[in-house]
Coordinates of C-alpha atoms and ligand atoms in Angstrom, one line a residue:
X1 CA -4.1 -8.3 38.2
X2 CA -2.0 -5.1 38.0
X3 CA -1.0 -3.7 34.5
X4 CA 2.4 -3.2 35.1
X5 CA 5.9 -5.4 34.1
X6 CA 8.7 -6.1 36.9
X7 CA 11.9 -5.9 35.2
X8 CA 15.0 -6.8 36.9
X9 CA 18.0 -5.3 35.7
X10 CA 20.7 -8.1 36.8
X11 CA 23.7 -6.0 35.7
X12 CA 22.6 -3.6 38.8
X13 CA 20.1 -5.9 40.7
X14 CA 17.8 -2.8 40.7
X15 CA 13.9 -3.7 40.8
X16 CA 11.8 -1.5 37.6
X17 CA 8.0 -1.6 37.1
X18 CA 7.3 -0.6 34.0
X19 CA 3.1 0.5 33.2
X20 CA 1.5 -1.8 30.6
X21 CA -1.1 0.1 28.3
X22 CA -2.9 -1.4 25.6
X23 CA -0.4 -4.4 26.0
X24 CA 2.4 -2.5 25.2
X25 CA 5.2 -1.1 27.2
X26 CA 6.7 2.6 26.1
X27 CA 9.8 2.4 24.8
X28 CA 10.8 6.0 26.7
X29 CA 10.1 4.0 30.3
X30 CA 13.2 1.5 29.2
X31 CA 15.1 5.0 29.3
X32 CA 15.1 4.8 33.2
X33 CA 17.2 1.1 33.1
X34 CA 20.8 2.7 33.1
X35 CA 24.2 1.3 34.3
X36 CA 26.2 4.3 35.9
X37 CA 26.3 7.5 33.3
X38 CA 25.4 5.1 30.2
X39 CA 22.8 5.6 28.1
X40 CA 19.6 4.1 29.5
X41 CA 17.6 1.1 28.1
X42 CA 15.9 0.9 24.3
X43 CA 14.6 -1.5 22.0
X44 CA 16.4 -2.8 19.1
X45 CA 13.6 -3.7 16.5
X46 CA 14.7 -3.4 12.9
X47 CA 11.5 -4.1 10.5
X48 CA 9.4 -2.9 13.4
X49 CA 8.3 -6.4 13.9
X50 CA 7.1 -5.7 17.0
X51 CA 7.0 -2.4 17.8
X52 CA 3.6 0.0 17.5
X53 CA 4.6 3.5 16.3
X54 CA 1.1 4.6 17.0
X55 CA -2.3 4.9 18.1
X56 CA -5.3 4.3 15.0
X57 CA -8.6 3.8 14.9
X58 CA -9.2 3.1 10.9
X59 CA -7.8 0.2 10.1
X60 CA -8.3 -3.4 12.3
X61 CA -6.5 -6.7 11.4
X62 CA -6.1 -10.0 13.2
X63 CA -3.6 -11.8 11.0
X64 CA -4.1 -15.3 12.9
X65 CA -7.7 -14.8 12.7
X66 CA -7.4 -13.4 8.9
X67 CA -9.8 -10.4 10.0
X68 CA -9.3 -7.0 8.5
X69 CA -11.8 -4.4 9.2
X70 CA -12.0 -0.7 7.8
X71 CA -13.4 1.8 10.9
X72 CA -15.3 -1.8 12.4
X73 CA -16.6 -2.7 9.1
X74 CA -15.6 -6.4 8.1
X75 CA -14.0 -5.9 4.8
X76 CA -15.9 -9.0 3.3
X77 CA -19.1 -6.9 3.9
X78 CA -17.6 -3.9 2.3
X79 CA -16.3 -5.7 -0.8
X80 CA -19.9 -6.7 -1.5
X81 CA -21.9 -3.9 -0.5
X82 CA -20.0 -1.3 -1.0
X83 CA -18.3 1.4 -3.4
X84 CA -14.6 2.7 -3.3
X85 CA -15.5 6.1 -2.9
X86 CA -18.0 5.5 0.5
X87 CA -15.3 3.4 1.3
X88 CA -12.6 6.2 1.2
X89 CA -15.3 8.5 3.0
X90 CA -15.6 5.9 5.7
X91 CA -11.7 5.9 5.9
X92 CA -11.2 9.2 6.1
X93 CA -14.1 10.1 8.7
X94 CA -14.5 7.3 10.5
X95 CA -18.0 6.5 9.7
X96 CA -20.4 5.7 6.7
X97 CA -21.8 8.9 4.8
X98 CA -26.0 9.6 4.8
X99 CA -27.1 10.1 1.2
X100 CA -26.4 13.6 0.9
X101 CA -22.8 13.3 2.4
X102 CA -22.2 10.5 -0.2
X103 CA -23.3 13.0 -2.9
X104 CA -21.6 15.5 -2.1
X105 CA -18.2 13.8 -1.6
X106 CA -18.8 12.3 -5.3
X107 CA -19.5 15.5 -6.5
X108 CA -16.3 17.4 -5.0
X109 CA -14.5 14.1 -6.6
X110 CA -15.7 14.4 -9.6
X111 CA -15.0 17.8 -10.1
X112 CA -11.6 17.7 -8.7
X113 CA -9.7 15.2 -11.3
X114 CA -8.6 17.6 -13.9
X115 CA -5.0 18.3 -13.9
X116 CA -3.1 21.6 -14.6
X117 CA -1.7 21.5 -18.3
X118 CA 1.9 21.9 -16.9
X119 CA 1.5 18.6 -15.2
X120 CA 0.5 17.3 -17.8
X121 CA 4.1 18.5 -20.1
X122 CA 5.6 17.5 -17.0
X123 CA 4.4 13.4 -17.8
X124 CA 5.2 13.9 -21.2
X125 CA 8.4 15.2 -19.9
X126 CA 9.6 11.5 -19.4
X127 CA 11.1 9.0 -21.2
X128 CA 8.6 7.0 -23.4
X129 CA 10.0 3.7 -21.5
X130 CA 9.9 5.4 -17.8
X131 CA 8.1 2.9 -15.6
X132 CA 4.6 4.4 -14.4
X133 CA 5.0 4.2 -11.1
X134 CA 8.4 5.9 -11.8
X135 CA 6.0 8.7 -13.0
X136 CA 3.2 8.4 -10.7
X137 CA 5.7 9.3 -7.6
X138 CA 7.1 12.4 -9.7
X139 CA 3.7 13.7 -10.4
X140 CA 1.9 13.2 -6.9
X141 CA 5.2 15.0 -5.3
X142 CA 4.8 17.3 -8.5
X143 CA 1.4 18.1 -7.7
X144 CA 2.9 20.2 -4.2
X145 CA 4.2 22.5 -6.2
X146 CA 0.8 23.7 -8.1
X147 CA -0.4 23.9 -4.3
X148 CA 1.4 25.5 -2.4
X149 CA -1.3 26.4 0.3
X150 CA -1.4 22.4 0.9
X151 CA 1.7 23.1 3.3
X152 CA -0.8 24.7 5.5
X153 CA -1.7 21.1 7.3
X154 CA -3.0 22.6 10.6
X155 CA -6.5 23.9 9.2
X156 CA -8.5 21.0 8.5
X157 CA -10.4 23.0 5.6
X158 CA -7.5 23.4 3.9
X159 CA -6.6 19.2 4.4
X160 CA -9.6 18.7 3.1
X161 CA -9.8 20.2 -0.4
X162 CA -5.7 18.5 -0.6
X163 CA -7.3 15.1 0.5
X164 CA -9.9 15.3 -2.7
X165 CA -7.8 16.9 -5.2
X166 CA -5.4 13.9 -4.5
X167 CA -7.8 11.1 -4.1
X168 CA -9.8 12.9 -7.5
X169 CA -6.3 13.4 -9.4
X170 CA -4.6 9.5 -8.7
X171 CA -6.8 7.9 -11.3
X172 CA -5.7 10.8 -14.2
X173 CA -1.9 10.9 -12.9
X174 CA -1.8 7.2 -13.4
X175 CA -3.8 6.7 -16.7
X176 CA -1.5 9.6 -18.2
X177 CA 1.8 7.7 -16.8
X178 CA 0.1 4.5 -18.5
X179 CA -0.8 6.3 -21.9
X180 CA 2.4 8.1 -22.1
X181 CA 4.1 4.6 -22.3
X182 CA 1.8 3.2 -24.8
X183 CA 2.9 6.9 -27.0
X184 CA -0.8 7.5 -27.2
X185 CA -3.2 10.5 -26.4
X186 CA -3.8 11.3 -22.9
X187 CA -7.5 11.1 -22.7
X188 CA -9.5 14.0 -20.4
X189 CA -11.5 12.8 -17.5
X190 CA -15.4 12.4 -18.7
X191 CA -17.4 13.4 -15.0
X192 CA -20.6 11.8 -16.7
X193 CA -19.1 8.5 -15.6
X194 CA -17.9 6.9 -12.2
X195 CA -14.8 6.8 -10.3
X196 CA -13.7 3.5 -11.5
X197 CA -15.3 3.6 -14.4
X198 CA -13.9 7.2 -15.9
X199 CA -10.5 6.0 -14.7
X200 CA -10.9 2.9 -17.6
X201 CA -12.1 5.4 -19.9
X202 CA -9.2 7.4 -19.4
X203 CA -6.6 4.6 -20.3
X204 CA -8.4 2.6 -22.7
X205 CA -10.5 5.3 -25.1
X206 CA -9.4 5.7 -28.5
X207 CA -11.7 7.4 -30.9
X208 CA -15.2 6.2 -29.9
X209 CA -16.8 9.1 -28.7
X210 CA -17.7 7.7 -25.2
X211 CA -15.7 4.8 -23.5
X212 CA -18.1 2.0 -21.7
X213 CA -16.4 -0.2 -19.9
X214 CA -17.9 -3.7 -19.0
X215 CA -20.4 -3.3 -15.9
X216 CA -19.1 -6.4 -14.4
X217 CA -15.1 -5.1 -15.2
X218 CA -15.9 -1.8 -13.3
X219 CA -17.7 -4.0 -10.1
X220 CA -13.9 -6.1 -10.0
X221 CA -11.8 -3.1 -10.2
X222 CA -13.7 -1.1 -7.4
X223 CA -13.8 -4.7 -5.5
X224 CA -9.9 -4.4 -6.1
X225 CA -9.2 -0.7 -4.9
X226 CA -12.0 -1.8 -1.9
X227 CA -9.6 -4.1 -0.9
X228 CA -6.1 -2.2 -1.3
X229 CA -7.7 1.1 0.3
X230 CA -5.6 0.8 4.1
X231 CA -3.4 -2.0 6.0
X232 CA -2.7 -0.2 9.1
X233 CA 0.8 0.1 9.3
X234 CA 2.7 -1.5 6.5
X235 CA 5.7 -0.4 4.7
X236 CA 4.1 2.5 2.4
X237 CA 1.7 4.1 5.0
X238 CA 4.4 4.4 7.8
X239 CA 6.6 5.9 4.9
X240 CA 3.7 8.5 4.4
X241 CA 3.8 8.8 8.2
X242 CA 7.0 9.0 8.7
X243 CA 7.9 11.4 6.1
X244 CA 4.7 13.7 7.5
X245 CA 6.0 13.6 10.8
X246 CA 7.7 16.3 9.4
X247 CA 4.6 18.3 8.9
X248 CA 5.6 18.4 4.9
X249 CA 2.5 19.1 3.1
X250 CA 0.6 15.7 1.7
X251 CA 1.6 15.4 -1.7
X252 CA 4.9 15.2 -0.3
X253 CA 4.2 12.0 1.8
X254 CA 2.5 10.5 0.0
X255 CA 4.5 10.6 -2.8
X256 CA 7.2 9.0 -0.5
X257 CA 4.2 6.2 -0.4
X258 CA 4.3 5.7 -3.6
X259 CA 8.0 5.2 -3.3
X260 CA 7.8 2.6 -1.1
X261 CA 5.2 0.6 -2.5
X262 CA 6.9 0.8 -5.6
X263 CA 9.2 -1.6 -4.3
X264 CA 9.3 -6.0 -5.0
X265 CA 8.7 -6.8 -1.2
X266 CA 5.8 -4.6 -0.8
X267 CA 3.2 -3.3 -3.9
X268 CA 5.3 -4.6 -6.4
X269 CA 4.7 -8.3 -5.6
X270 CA 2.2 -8.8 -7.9
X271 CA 4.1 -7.1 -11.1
X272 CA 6.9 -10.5 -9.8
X273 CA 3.9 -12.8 -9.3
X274 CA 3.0 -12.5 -13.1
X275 CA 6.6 -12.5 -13.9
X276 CA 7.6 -16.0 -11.9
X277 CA 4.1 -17.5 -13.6
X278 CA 5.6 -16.9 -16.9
X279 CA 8.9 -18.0 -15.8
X280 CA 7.8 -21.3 -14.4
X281 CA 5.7 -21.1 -17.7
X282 CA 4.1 -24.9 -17.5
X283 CA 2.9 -26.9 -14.6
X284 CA 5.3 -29.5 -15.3
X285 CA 8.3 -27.0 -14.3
X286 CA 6.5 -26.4 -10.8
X287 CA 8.4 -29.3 -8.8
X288 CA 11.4 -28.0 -9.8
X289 CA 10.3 -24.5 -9.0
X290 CA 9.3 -25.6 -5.6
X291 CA 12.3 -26.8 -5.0
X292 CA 14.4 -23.8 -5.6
X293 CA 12.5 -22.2 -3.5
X294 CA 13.1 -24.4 -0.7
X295 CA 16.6 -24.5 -1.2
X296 CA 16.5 -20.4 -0.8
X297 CA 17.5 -19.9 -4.4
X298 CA 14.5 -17.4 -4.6
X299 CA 11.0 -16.7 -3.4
X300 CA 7.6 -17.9 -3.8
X301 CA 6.4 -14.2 -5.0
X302 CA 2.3 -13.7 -3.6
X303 CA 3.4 -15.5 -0.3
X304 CA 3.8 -14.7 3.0
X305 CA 2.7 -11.7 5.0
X306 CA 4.4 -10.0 8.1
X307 CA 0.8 -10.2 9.6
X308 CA -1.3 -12.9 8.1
X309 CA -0.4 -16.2 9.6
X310 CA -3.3 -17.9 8.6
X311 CA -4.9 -16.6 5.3
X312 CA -5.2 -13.0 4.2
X313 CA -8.7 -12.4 3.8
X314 CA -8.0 -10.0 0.4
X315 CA -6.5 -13.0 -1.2
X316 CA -10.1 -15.1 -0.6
X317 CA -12.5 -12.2 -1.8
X318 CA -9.8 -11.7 -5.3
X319 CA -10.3 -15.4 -6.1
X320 CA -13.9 -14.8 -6.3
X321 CA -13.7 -11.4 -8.2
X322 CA -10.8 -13.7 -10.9
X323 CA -14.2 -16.1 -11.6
X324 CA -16.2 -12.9 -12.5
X325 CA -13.5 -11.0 -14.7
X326 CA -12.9 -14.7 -16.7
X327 CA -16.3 -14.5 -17.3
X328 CA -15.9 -11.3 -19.8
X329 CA -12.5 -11.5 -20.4
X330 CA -12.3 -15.2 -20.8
X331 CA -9.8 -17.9 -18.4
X332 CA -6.3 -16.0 -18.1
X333 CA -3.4 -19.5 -19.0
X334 CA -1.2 -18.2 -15.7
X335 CA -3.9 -19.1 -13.7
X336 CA -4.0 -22.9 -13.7
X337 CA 0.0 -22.6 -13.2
X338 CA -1.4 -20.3 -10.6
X339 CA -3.8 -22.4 -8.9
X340 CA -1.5 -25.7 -9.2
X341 CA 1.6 -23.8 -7.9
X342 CA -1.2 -22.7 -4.9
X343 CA -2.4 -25.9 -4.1
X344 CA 1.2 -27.9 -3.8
X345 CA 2.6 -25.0 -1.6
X346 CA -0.5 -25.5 0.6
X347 CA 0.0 -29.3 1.6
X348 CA 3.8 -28.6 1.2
X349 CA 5.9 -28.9 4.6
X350 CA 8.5 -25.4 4.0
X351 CA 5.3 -23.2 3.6
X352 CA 3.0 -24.7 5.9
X353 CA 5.5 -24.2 8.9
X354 CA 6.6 -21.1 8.1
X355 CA 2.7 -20.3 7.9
X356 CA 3.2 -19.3 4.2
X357 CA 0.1 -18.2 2.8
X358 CA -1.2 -16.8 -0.6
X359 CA -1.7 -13.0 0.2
X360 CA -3.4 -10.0 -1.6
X361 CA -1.1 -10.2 -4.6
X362 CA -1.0 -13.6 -5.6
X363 CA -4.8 -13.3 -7.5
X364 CA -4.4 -9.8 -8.5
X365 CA -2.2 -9.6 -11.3
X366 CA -4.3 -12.3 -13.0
X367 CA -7.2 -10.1 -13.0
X368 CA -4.8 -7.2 -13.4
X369 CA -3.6 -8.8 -17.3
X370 CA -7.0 -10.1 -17.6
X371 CA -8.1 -6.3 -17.8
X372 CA -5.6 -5.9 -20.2
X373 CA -2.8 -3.9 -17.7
X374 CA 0.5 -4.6 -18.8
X375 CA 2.2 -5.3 -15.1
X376 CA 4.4 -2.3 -14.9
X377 CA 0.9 -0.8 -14.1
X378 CA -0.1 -3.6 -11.4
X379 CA 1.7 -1.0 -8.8
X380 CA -0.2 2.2 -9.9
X381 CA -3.6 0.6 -9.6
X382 CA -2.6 0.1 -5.9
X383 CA -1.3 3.2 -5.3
X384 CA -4.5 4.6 -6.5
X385 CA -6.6 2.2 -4.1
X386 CA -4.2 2.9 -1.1
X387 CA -4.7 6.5 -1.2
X388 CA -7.3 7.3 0.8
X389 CA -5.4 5.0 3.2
X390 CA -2.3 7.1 3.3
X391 CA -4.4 10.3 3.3
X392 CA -6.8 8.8 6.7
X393 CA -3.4 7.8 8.0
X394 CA -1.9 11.2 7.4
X395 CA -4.3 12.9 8.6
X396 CA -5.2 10.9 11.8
X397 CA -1.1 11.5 12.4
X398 CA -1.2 15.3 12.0
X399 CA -4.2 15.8 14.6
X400 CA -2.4 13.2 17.3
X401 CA -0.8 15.3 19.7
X402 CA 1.4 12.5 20.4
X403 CA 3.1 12.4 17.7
X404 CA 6.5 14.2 16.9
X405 CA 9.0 13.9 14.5
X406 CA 9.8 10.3 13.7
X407 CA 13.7 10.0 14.3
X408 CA 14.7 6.4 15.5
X409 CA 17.6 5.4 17.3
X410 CA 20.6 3.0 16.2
X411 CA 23.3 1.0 17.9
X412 CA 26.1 2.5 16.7
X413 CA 28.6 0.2 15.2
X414 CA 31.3 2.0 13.3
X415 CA 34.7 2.9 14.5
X416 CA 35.2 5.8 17.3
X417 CA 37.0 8.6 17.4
X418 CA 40.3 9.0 15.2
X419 CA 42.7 11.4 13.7
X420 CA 41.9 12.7 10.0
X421 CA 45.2 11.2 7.7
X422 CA 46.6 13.3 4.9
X423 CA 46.0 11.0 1.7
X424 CA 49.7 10.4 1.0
X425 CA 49.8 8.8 4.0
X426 CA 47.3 6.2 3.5
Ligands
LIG501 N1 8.7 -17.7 -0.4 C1 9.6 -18.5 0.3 N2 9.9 -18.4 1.5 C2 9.4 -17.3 2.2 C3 8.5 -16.4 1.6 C4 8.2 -16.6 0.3 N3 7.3 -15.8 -0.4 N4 8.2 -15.5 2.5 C5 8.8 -15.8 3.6 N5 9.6 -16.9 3.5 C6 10.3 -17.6 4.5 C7 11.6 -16.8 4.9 O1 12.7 -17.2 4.0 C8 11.7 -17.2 6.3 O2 12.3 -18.5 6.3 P1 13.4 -18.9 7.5 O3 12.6 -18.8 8.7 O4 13.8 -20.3 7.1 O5 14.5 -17.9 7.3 C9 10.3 -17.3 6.8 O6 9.5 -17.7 5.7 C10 9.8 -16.1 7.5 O7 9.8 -15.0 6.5 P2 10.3 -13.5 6.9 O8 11.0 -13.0 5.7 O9 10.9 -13.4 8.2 O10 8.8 -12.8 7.0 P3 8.5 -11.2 6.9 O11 7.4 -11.1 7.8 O12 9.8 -10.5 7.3 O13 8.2 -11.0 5.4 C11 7.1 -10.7 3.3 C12 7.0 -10.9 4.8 C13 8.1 -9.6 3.0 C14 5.8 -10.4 2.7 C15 7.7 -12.1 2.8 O14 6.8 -13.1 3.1 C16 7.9 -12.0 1.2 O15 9.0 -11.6 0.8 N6 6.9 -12.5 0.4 C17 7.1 -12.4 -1.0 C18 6.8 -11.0 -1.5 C19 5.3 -10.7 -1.5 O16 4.5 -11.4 -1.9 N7 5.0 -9.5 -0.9 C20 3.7 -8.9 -0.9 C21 3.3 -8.7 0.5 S1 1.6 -8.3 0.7 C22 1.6 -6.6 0.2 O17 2.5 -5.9 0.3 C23 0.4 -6.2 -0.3

């Protein structure tokens, strides 16, 4: 078996064999297909259904199979045995860190999640309504301009110390958007406490003098960022790719991350989720719901997945994590609408076809409010899981020599050439 595709080009009857690596074809060899002087051959792939803009070796998913694995490791396994930040470390270096490694990336965490004062007047700086993720993407782009060293992305010291100060500073950048909303204190990081759990401390301490947050609440929040930390290639991380194609410094892209996950189709699902659950507000209005969305009117928010066809493995390990949360927090009322509206779209013909299945957002806003987030802060909780994503992604992008500038083509289909005509004369 040769690697290679025939191609015949009947508008010329000329023979082409184009090399197959990695089943996939390059895009640049369709360049050599050309009728006369015309431009030769490309692809016309809008989404990037089916197009790979890259080579990566951190993030693995089979969506028929409903496998995801971070660096090899099964994310199942790394839900359970794992925390966010070894996860992140694992991200970002490819493998799992000995005990000192481990320590020492905690440590240069932990001592990195202060923020300069004038970011902080720069969050207070915003309306008291201003949606957090609004604020979020302002201060992570913000933060490029208290560094301006970070621009220097070709010496990997110098990526390192901007990869902790941004994966150290998400948690404070979003509990100050989140407290600036409620119009109360911001609340200093405590380093005495844990990633996950300083990050609660920070948006829900009021006057006690230290914040403990429920053991088993922690556990289902760093289970939460676990799962949210990469996805390969979706919408948000080839933004931050995209954007650092053009060696901008990281703040920068990633802050066009956050932009993009921002929106409803993407990391905003599950702020929609909660609000169609309290929409379709009683089981008996489900049908009818069903229905509507059947008939196109609008979408079953929390389903469907441009790679999951079968079941998104995130969405199975949440359900479990919604069981321990209810136990403290006690059963959230969205979720029997929740599991009703679940199990009808299941059996139900339009979904099943179309391979409809719940995916990572569907469960997460029910533990989300169970936490007591209001849902305008679903988003930033995600951002903060995805960073060390972006930043692996990022990273792994700026040392590929492959890589240039990313600057698609389009199929131009506008008007040609015409005289300019003075206004009277329109
Ligand atoms: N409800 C109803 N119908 C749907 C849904 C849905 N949630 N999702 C897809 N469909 C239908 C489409 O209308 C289409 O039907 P058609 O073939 O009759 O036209 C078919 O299923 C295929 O859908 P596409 O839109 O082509 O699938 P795509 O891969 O482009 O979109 C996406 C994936 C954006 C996730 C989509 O399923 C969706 O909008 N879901 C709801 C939003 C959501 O939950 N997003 C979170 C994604 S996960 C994440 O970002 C963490």
């Amino acid at each position: 078996m040769t690697d290679t595709l025939s191609v015949r080009d009947n508008r010329t009857g000329r023979d082409y064999e184009l090399a197959i690596t990695d089943g996939t074809i390059r895009a640049a060899d369709l360049k050599q297909i050309a009728v006369g002087d015309e431009p030769g051959l490309a692809t016309y792939d809008p989404g990037f259904v089916n197009t790979a803009s890259c080579r990566s070796a951190i993030t693995f998913i089979d969506g028929d199979a409903g496998i995801l694995e971070y660096r090899g490791y099964p994310i199942e396994q790394l839900a359970e045995h794992s925390t966010f930040l070894e996860v992140s470390y694992l991200l970002l270096n490819g493998e799992l860190p000995s005990q000192d490694q481990l320590d020492s990336w905690v440590h240069n965490i932990t001592y990195h999640t202060f923020i300069h004062e004038n970011l902080k007047q720069f969050i207070q700086g915003f309306r008291y309504d201003a949606h957090p993720m609004g604020m979020l993407m302002a201060s992570v782009s913000a933060l490029s301009t208290f560094y301006p060293t970070a621009s220097n992305i070709s010496d990997p010291e110098n990526r390192q110390l901007q990869i902790t100060r941004m994966i150290a500073k998400m948690p404070t950048l979003g509990a100050f958007a989140y407290r600036h909303q409620q119009g109360k204190p911001y609340v200093y990081p405590d380093n005495e406490l844990s990633y996950t759990a300083n990050f609660l401390a920070m948006l829900f301490k009021m006057s006690e003098p230290a914040y403990k947050a429920d053991e088993r609440l922690i556990k289902a929040l760093e289970v939460l960022f676990i799962l949210h930390a990469d996805h390969e290639q979706n919408c948000s991380t080839n933004a931050v790719r995209s954007v650092g194609s053009s060696q901008v410094d990281p703040y920068s892209a990633v802050a066009a991350g956050v932009g993009a996950l921002y929106g409803p189709l993407h990391g905003g699902a599950n702020e929609a989720v909660l609000a169609m659950l309290r929409r379709i507000r009683s089981t008996d209005n489900i049908p009818d719901f069903i229905e509507g969305v059947k008939g196109g009117k609008e979408k079953l928010m929390g389903f469907g997945h441009r790679v999951y066809k079968n079941h998104d493995p995130r969405a199975t390990i949440i359900k479990k994590a919604c069981d321990d949360v209810f136990e403290v927090t006690g059963v959230n009322p969205l979720l029997k609408i929740a599991q009703e509206l679940e199990k009808i779209a299941l059996e139900d013909e339009y979904f099943v076809k179309r391979k409809l299945y719940p995916n990572v957002d569907f469960y997460s806003g029910l533990i989300y409010e169970a936490l007591q987030f209001p849902p305008e802060m679903f988003t930033v909780l995600f951002a903060i899981g995805r960073t060390p994503g972006w930043l692996a992604q990022w990273s792994e992008l700026v040392q590929d020599k492959e890589q240039k500038i990313a600057r698609p083509k389009q199929i131009y289909t506008g008007i040609r050439t015409r005289d300019f005509v003075p206004i009277n004369e329109r």
